[in-house]
Amino acid sequence: MSEREELVLFHSAYGRRPAVLEFADQLRAAGHTVYTPDLYDGEAFNERSGAARKFQELGFDEILHRAALSVRELPETLVYAGFSNGGTCAELLSATRPGARGAILMHAPLMVRDLGWERWPANVPVQVHFAIADPIRNDAVIEKLRHKVETSGSKFERYDYDAPGHLFADPGLPAYSAPATELMVLRVLQFLSNLNG
């Protein structure tokens, strides 16, 4: 039996919706410890307008700051995972916080400004998941991250899904795809298992 991992799972711009907690529970059922910080003061949204308002109210820098604070008391040897904007938090902490075990970016990386890191740390593998039809997906951004990760000697996995669009793992949002979500969960669990392989 593989060693269990400790993960931090960051929510998207829609907040810590039930789907985030359900996803975490699936990883816990496999024996992993999963932390699900709330970066939105308890708010969660069903529509884009509310999510955009909250994101703009806090600002990108504040969200990244809150993500860093959320792991301050946690062990260094963490896997960082996130959905969409939460993937940005996971990417930044994986690149800059010592001890990272891996990064799982679901519907991410995104087109955001420079996060302030230059070199990806060695031995921190990355797994990326995107719907082929996702309008936010940018192949150049994904491949730029791939280059940085592989240049460090770390492994980079990219998976594309036949799903309607962004945030396909949330049953309460329009792009939901049960088959794609199930497949992504299996691949995430295999990634975690391989960390000790």
Coordinates of N, CA and C in Angstrom, one line a residue:
M1 N 0.8 -1.2 0.0 CA 0.0 0.0 0.0 C 0.9 1.2 0.0
S2 N 0.5 2.2 -0.8 CA 1.3 3.4 -1.0 C 1.2 4.3 0.3
E3 N 2.2 5.1 0.5 CA 2.2 6.1 1.6 C 1.1 7.1 1.3
R4 N 0.4 7.5 2.4 CA -0.6 8.6 2.2 C 0.0 9.9 2.2
E5 N -0.7 10.8 1.5 CA -0.2 12.2 1.3 C -1.0 13.2 2.1
E6 N -0.5 14.3 2.4 CA -1.2 15.5 2.9 C -1.3 16.5 1.8
L7 N -2.5 16.9 1.6 CA -2.8 17.9 0.5 C -3.5 19.1 1.0
V8 N -3.3 20.2 0.3 CA -4.1 21.4 0.4 C -4.9 21.6 -0.9
L9 N -6.2 21.7 -0.8 CA -7.0 21.8 -2.0 C -7.7 23.2 -2.0
F10 N -7.3 24.1 -2.9 CA -7.8 25.4 -3.0 C -9.0 25.5 -3.9
H11 N -10.0 26.3 -3.5 CA -11.2 26.4 -4.3 C -11.0 27.4 -5.4
S12 N -12.0 27.4 -6.3 CA -12.0 28.4 -7.5 C -12.5 29.7 -7.1
A13 N -12.7 30.6 -8.1 CA -13.2 31.9 -7.8 C -14.7 31.9 -7.4
Y14 N -15.3 30.7 -7.5 CA -16.7 30.5 -7.0 C -16.8 30.2 -5.5
G15 N -15.6 30.1 -4.9 CA -15.6 29.8 -3.4 C -15.6 28.4 -3.1
R16 N -15.6 28.1 -1.8 CA -15.6 26.7 -1.3 C -17.0 26.1 -1.4
R17 N -17.3 25.7 -2.6 CA -18.6 25.1 -2.9 C -18.6 23.6 -2.5
P18 N -19.8 23.0 -2.3 CA -19.9 21.6 -1.9 C -19.1 20.7 -2.8
A19 N -19.0 21.0 -4.1 CA -18.2 20.1 -4.9 C -16.7 20.0 -4.5
V20 N -16.2 21.1 -4.0 CA -14.8 21.1 -3.5 C -14.6 20.1 -2.3
L21 N -15.6 20.2 -1.4 CA -15.6 19.3 -0.2 C -15.8 17.9 -0.6
E22 N -16.7 17.7 -1.6 CA -16.9 16.3 -2.1 C -15.7 15.7 -2.7
F23 N -15.0 16.5 -3.5 CA -13.7 16.1 -4.1 C -12.7 15.7 -3.1
A24 N -12.6 16.6 -2.1 CA -11.7 16.3 -1.0 C -12.0 15.0 -0.3
D25 N -13.3 14.8 -0.1 CA -13.8 13.5 0.6 C -13.4 12.3 -0.2
Q26 N -13.4 12.4 -1.5 CA -13.0 11.2 -2.3 C -11.5 10.9 -2.1
L27 N -10.7 11.9 -2.0 CA -9.3 11.7 -1.7 C -9.1 11.2 -0.3
R28 N -9.9 11.7 0.7 CA -9.8 11.2 2.0 C -10.2 9.7 2.1
A29 N -11.2 9.3 1.3 CA -11.6 7.9 1.3 C -10.5 7.0 0.9
A30 N -9.5 7.5 0.1 CA -8.3 6.7 -0.3 C -7.2 6.8 0.7
G31 N -7.5 7.5 1.8 CA -6.5 7.5 2.9 C -5.7 8.8 3.1
H32 N -5.9 9.7 2.2 CA -5.1 10.9 2.2 C -5.7 12.0 3.2
T33 N -4.9 12.8 3.7 CA -5.3 14.0 4.5 C -5.5 15.2 3.6
V34 N -6.6 15.8 3.7 CA -6.9 16.9 2.7 C -7.4 18.1 3.5
Y35 N -6.7 19.2 3.4 CA -7.1 20.5 4.0 C -7.8 21.3 2.9
T36 N -8.9 22.0 3.2 CA -9.7 22.8 2.2 C -9.9 24.2 2.8
P37 N -8.9 25.0 2.7 CA -9.0 26.4 3.3 C -10.1 27.2 2.5
D38 N -10.7 28.0 3.3 CA -11.7 29.0 2.7 C -11.1 30.3 2.6
L39 N -10.9 30.8 1.4 CA -10.2 32.1 1.1 C -11.2 33.2 1.0
Y40 N -12.5 32.9 1.1 CA -13.6 33.8 0.7 C -14.5 34.2 1.9
D41 N -14.1 34.0 3.1 CA -14.9 34.5 4.3 C -16.2 33.8 4.3
G42 N -16.3 32.5 3.9 CA -17.5 31.8 4.0 C -18.4 31.9 2.8
E43 N -18.1 32.8 1.9 CA -19.0 33.0 0.7 C -18.7 32.0 -0.4
A44 N -19.8 31.6 -1.1 CA -19.6 30.7 -2.2 C -20.7 31.2 -3.2
F45 N -20.5 30.9 -4.5 CA -21.4 31.5 -5.5 C -21.8 30.5 -6.5
N46 N -23.0 30.7 -7.1 CA -23.6 29.8 -8.1 C -23.4 30.4 -9.5
E47 N -23.1 31.7 -9.6 CA -23.1 32.3 -10.9 C -21.8 33.2 -11.0
R48 N -21.4 33.4 -12.2 CA -20.2 34.1 -12.5 C -20.1 35.5 -11.9
S49 N -21.2 36.2 -11.9 CA -21.2 37.6 -11.5 C -20.8 37.8 -10.0
G50 N -21.4 36.9 -9.2 CA -21.1 37.0 -7.8 C -19.6 36.6 -7.5
A51 N -19.2 35.6 -8.2 CA -17.8 35.1 -8.1 C -16.8 36.2 -8.5
A52 N -17.1 36.9 -9.6 CA -16.3 38.0 -10.1 C -16.2 39.1 -9.1
R53 N -17.4 39.5 -8.6 CA -17.5 40.6 -7.6 C -16.6 40.3 -6.4
K54 N -16.6 39.0 -5.9 CA -15.8 38.7 -4.7 C -14.4 38.7 -5.0
F55 N -14.0 38.2 -6.2 CA -12.6 38.2 -6.6 C -12.1 39.6 -6.7
Q56 N -12.8 40.5 -7.3 CA -12.4 41.8 -7.5 C -12.4 42.6 -6.1
E57 N -13.3 42.3 -5.3 CA -13.3 42.9 -3.9 C -12.1 42.6 -3.1
L58 N -11.6 41.3 -3.2 CA -10.4 40.9 -2.5 C -9.2 41.3 -3.2
G59 N -9.2 41.1 -4.5 CA -8.0 41.3 -5.3 C -7.1 40.1 -5.3
F60 N -6.4 40.0 -6.4 CA -5.5 38.8 -6.7 C -4.4 38.6 -5.6
D61 N -3.8 39.7 -5.3 CA -2.7 39.6 -4.3 C -3.2 39.2 -2.9
E62 N -4.4 39.7 -2.5 CA -5.0 39.3 -1.2 C -5.3 37.8 -1.2
I63 N -5.8 37.3 -2.3 CA -6.1 35.8 -2.4 C -4.9 35.0 -2.3
L64 N -3.8 35.4 -3.0 CA -2.6 34.7 -2.8 C -2.0 34.8 -1.4
H65 N -2.2 35.9 -0.8 CA -1.7 36.1 0.6 C -2.5 35.2 1.5
R66 N -3.8 35.1 1.3 CA -4.6 34.3 2.2 C -4.3 32.8 2.0
A67 N -3.9 32.4 0.7 CA -3.5 31.0 0.5 C -2.3 30.7 1.3
A68 N -1.3 31.6 1.2 CA 0.0 31.4 2.0 C -0.3 31.3 3.5
L69 N -1.2 32.2 4.0 CA -1.5 32.1 5.4 C -2.1 30.8 5.8
S70 N -3.0 30.3 4.9 CA -3.7 29.1 5.2 C -2.8 27.9 5.4
V71 N -1.6 27.9 4.9 CA -0.7 26.7 5.1 C 0.4 27.0 6.1
R72 N 0.4 28.2 6.7 CA 1.5 28.6 7.6 C 1.7 27.6 8.7
E73 N 0.7 27.0 9.3 CA 0.8 26.1 10.4 C 0.8 24.6 10.0
L74 N 0.8 24.4 8.7 CA 0.8 23.0 8.2 C 2.2 22.5 7.9
P75 N 2.4 21.2 7.8 CA 3.7 20.7 7.4 C 4.2 21.2 6.1
E76 N 5.5 21.2 5.9 CA 6.1 21.7 4.6 C 5.9 20.6 3.5
T77 N 5.8 19.4 3.9 CA 5.7 18.3 2.9 C 4.3 18.1 2.5
L78 N 3.8 19.0 1.7 CA 2.4 19.0 1.2 C 2.4 18.9 -0.3
V79 N 1.3 18.3 -0.8 CA 0.9 18.4 -2.2 C -0.1 19.5 -2.3
Y80 N 0.1 20.4 -3.3 CA -0.8 21.6 -3.4 C -1.7 21.3 -4.6
A81 N -3.0 21.5 -4.5 CA -3.9 21.3 -5.5 C -4.9 22.4 -5.5
G82 N -5.5 22.6 -6.7 CA -6.5 23.7 -6.8 C -7.3 23.7 -8.1
F83 N -8.5 24.2 -8.0 CA -9.4 24.4 -9.1 C -9.3 25.8 -9.6
S84 N -9.0 25.9 -10.9 CA -9.0 27.2 -11.6 C -8.1 28.2 -10.9
N85 N -8.7 29.3 -10.3 CA -7.8 30.3 -9.6 C -7.1 29.6 -8.4
G86 N -7.8 28.6 -7.9 CA -7.1 27.9 -6.8 C -5.9 27.2 -7.3
G87 N -5.9 26.8 -8.5 CA -4.7 26.2 -9.1 C -3.5 27.2 -9.2
T88 N -3.8 28.5 -9.3 CA -2.8 29.5 -9.2 C -2.2 29.5 -7.9
C89 N -3.0 29.4 -6.8 CA -2.5 29.4 -5.4 C -1.6 28.1 -5.3
A90 N -2.1 27.0 -5.8 CA -1.3 25.8 -5.7 C 0.0 25.9 -6.4
E91 N 0.0 26.5 -7.6 CA 1.2 26.6 -8.4 C 2.2 27.5 -7.7
L92 N 1.8 28.6 -7.2 CA 2.7 29.5 -6.5 C 3.3 28.9 -5.2
L93 N 2.5 28.2 -4.4 CA 3.1 27.6 -3.2 C 4.0 26.4 -3.5
S94 N 3.6 25.7 -4.6 CA 4.5 24.6 -5.0 C 5.9 25.1 -5.4
A95 N 5.9 26.2 -6.1 CA 7.1 26.8 -6.6 C 8.0 27.5 -5.6
T96 N 7.3 28.0 -4.5 CA 8.1 28.9 -3.6 C 8.1 28.4 -2.1
R97 N 7.3 27.5 -1.7 CA 7.3 27.0 -0.3 C 8.1 25.7 -0.3
P98 N 9.2 25.7 0.5 CA 10.1 24.5 0.6 C 9.3 23.3 1.0
G99 N 9.7 22.1 0.4 CA 9.1 20.9 0.9 C 7.9 20.4 0.0
A100 N 7.5 21.1 -1.0 CA 6.4 20.7 -1.8 C 6.6 19.3 -2.4
R101 N 5.5 18.5 -2.3 CA 5.6 17.1 -2.9 C 5.1 17.0 -4.3
G102 N 4.2 18.0 -4.7 CA 3.7 17.9 -6.0 C 2.6 19.0 -6.2
A103 N 2.2 19.2 -7.4 CA 1.2 20.2 -7.7 C 0.1 19.6 -8.6
I104 N -1.1 19.8 -8.3 CA -2.3 19.3 -9.1 C -3.1 20.4 -9.5
L105 N -3.1 20.8 -10.8 CA -3.8 22.0 -11.3 C -4.9 21.6 -12.1
M106 N -6.1 21.8 -11.6 CA -7.4 21.4 -12.3 C -8.0 22.7 -12.9
H107 N -8.2 22.7 -14.2 CA -8.7 23.8 -14.9 C -7.7 25.0 -14.8
A108 N -6.4 24.7 -14.7 CA -5.3 25.6 -14.5 C -4.0 24.9 -15.0
P109 N -3.0 25.7 -15.4 CA -2.7 27.1 -15.1 C -3.5 28.0 -16.0
L110 N -3.7 29.3 -15.5 CA -4.4 30.3 -16.2 C -3.5 31.4 -16.7
M111 N -4.1 32.2 -17.5 CA -3.3 33.4 -18.0 C -3.4 34.5 -16.9
V112 N -2.4 34.5 -16.0 CA -2.3 35.5 -15.0 C -1.0 36.2 -15.1
R113 N -0.8 37.2 -14.3 CA 0.4 37.9 -14.4 C 1.5 37.1 -13.7
D114 N 2.8 37.5 -13.9 CA 3.9 36.8 -13.4 C 3.7 36.6 -11.9
L115 N 3.9 35.4 -11.4 CA 3.7 35.1 -10.0 C 5.0 35.3 -9.1
G116 N 6.0 35.7 -9.8 CA 7.2 36.1 -9.1 C 8.3 35.0 -8.9
W117 N 8.0 33.8 -9.5 CA 9.1 32.8 -9.3 C 9.6 32.5 -10.7
E118 N 10.9 32.1 -10.7 CA 11.6 31.9 -12.0 C 11.8 30.4 -12.3
R119 N 12.3 29.7 -11.3 CA 12.7 28.3 -11.5 C 11.8 27.4 -10.7
W120 N 11.3 26.3 -11.4 CA 10.5 25.3 -10.7 C 11.5 24.4 -9.8
P121 N 11.1 24.1 -8.6 CA 11.9 23.3 -7.8 C 12.1 21.9 -8.3
A122 N 13.2 21.3 -8.1 CA 13.5 19.9 -8.6 C 12.6 18.9 -7.7
N123 N 12.2 17.9 -8.4 CA 11.5 16.8 -7.7 C 10.1 17.2 -7.2
V124 N 9.5 18.1 -7.9 CA 8.1 18.5 -7.6 C 7.3 18.3 -8.9
P125 N 6.7 17.1 -9.0 CA 5.9 16.8 -10.3 C 4.6 17.6 -10.3
V126 N 4.1 17.8 -11.6 CA 2.9 18.6 -11.8 C 2.0 17.7 -12.7
Q127 N 0.7 17.9 -12.3 CA -0.4 17.3 -13.1 C -1.4 18.3 -13.4
V128 N -1.7 18.5 -14.7 CA -2.6 19.5 -15.2 C -3.8 18.8 -15.9
H129 N -5.0 19.4 -15.6 CA -6.3 18.8 -16.1 C -7.1 20.0 -16.7
F130 N -7.5 19.8 -18.0 CA -8.3 20.8 -18.7 C -9.3 20.2 -19.6
A131 N -10.5 20.8 -19.7 CA -11.4 20.4 -20.8 C -10.9 20.9 -22.1
I132 N -11.1 20.1 -23.1 CA -10.7 20.6 -24.5 C -11.5 21.8 -24.9
A133 N -12.7 21.9 -24.4 CA -13.6 23.0 -24.8 C -13.5 24.2 -23.9
D134 N -12.6 24.1 -22.9 CA -12.6 25.2 -21.9 C -12.1 26.5 -22.6
P135 N -12.9 27.5 -22.5 CA -12.6 28.8 -23.2 C -11.4 29.5 -22.5
I136 N -11.1 29.2 -21.3 CA -10.1 29.8 -20.5 C -8.7 29.2 -20.7
R137 N -8.7 28.0 -21.3 CA -7.5 27.2 -21.5 C -6.6 27.9 -22.5
N138 N -5.3 28.0 -22.2 CA -4.4 28.6 -23.1 C -3.2 27.7 -23.2
D139 N -3.0 27.1 -24.4 CA -2.0 26.1 -24.6 C -0.6 26.7 -24.4
A140 N -0.4 27.9 -24.7 CA 1.0 28.5 -24.6 C 1.3 28.6 -23.1
V141 N 0.3 28.9 -22.2 CA 0.6 29.0 -20.8 C 0.9 27.6 -20.2
I142 N 0.1 26.7 -20.7 CA 0.4 25.3 -20.2 C 1.8 24.8 -20.6
E143 N 2.1 25.1 -21.8 CA 3.4 24.6 -22.3 C 4.6 25.4 -21.7
K144 N 4.4 26.6 -21.4 CA 5.4 27.4 -20.7 C 5.7 26.8 -19.3
L145 N 4.6 26.4 -18.6 CA 4.8 25.7 -17.3 C 5.5 24.4 -17.5
R146 N 5.0 23.6 -18.5 CA 5.7 22.3 -18.8 C 7.2 22.5 -19.0
H147 N 7.6 23.5 -19.7 CA 9.0 23.7 -20.0 C 9.8 24.0 -18.7
K148 N 9.2 24.8 -17.8 CA 9.9 25.1 -16.6 C 10.0 23.9 -15.7
V149 N 8.9 23.1 -15.6 CA 8.9 21.9 -14.8 C 9.9 20.9 -15.3
E150 N 9.8 20.6 -16.6 CA 10.7 19.6 -17.1 C 12.2 20.0 -17.1
T151 N 12.4 21.3 -17.2 CA 13.8 21.8 -17.1 C 14.4 21.6 -15.8
S152 N 13.5 21.6 -14.8 CA 14.0 21.3 -13.4 C 14.2 19.8 -13.1
G153 N 13.8 19.0 -14.1 CA 14.0 17.6 -13.9 C 12.7 16.9 -13.4
S154 N 11.7 17.7 -13.1 CA 10.5 17.1 -12.6 C 9.5 16.6 -13.7
K155 N 8.6 15.8 -13.3 CA 7.7 15.2 -14.3 C 6.5 16.1 -14.5
F156 N 6.0 16.2 -15.7 CA 4.8 17.0 -16.0 C 3.8 16.1 -16.8
E157 N 2.6 16.1 -16.2 CA 1.5 15.3 -16.9 C 0.4 16.3 -17.3
R158 N -0.1 16.1 -18.5 CA -1.2 17.0 -18.9 C -2.3 16.1 -19.5
Y159 N -3.5 16.3 -19.0 CA -4.7 15.5 -19.4 C -5.8 16.5 -19.9
D160 N -6.3 16.1 -21.1 CA -7.4 16.8 -21.7 C -8.6 16.0 -21.7
Y161 N -9.8 16.7 -21.5 CA -11.1 16.0 -21.3 C -12.1 16.4 -22.2
D162 N -13.0 15.5 -22.6 CA -14.1 15.8 -23.5 C -15.3 16.2 -22.5
A163 N -15.2 17.5 -22.1 CA -16.2 18.0 -21.2 C -16.6 19.4 -21.8
P164 N -17.8 19.9 -21.3 CA -18.4 21.1 -21.9 C -17.6 22.4 -21.7
G165 N -16.8 22.5 -20.7 CA -16.1 23.7 -20.5 C -15.3 23.8 -19.1
H166 N -15.2 25.0 -18.6 CA -14.5 25.2 -17.4 C -15.2 24.7 -16.2
L167 N -14.4 24.3 -15.1 CA -15.0 23.8 -13.9 C -15.9 22.6 -14.1
F168 N -15.5 21.6 -14.9 CA -16.3 20.5 -15.2 C -16.5 19.5 -14.1
A169 N -15.8 19.7 -12.9 CA -15.9 18.8 -11.8 C -16.9 19.2 -10.8
D170 N -17.7 20.2 -11.1 CA -18.7 20.7 -10.1 C -20.1 20.5 -10.6
P171 N -20.8 19.5 -10.0 CA -22.2 19.2 -10.4 C -23.2 20.4 -10.5
G172 N -22.9 21.4 -9.7 CA -23.8 22.6 -9.7 C -23.5 23.6 -10.7
L173 N -22.6 23.4 -11.6 CA -22.2 24.4 -12.6 C -22.4 23.8 -14.0
P174 N -22.6 24.7 -15.0 CA -23.1 24.2 -16.3 C -22.1 23.3 -17.1
A175 N -20.8 23.4 -16.8 CA -19.8 22.6 -17.5 C -19.6 21.2 -17.0
Y176 N -20.4 20.8 -16.0 CA -20.2 19.5 -15.3 C -20.2 18.3 -16.2
S177 N -19.3 17.4 -16.0 CA -19.2 16.2 -16.7 C -18.9 15.1 -15.7
A178 N -19.8 14.2 -15.4 CA -19.5 13.1 -14.5 C -18.4 12.2 -15.0
P179 N -18.4 11.8 -16.3 CA -17.3 10.9 -16.7 C -16.0 11.5 -16.6
A180 N -15.9 12.8 -17.0 CA -14.6 13.5 -16.9 C -14.1 13.7 -15.5
T181 N -15.1 13.9 -14.6 CA -14.7 14.1 -13.2 C -14.2 12.8 -12.6
E182 N -14.9 11.7 -12.9 CA -14.5 10.4 -12.4 C -13.1 10.0 -12.9
L183 N -12.8 10.3 -14.2 CA -11.5 10.0 -14.7 C -10.4 10.9 -14.1
M184 N -10.8 12.2 -13.8 CA -9.8 13.1 -13.2 C -9.5 12.6 -11.8
V185 N -10.5 12.2 -11.0 CA -10.2 11.6 -9.7 C -9.3 10.5 -9.7
L186 N -9.5 9.6 -10.7 CA -8.6 8.4 -10.8 C -7.2 8.8 -11.1
R187 N -7.0 9.8 -12.0 CA -5.7 10.2 -12.3 C -5.0 11.0 -11.2
V188 N -5.8 11.7 -10.4 CA -5.2 12.4 -9.2 C -4.8 11.4 -8.2
L189 N -5.6 10.4 -8.0 CA -5.2 9.3 -7.0 C -4.0 8.6 -7.5
Q190 N -3.8 8.3 -8.8 CA -2.7 7.7 -9.3 C -1.4 8.6 -9.2
F191 N -1.6 9.9 -9.4 CA -0.5 10.8 -9.2 C 0.0 10.7 -7.8
L192 N -0.9 10.7 -6.8 CA -0.5 10.7 -5.4 C 0.1 9.4 -5.1
S193 N -0.3 8.3 -5.6 CA 0.3 7.0 -5.4 C 1.7 7.0 -6.0
N194 N 1.9 7.6 -7.1 CA 3.2 7.6 -7.8 C 4.3 8.4 -7.1
L195 N 3.8 9.3 -6.2 CA 4.8 10.1 -5.5 C 5.8 9.3 -4.6
N196 N 5.4 8.1 -4.3 CA 6.2 7.2 -3.5 C 6.6 6.0 -4.3
G197 N 6.4 6.0 -5.6 CA 6.7 4.9 -6.5 C 8.2 4.8 -6.9

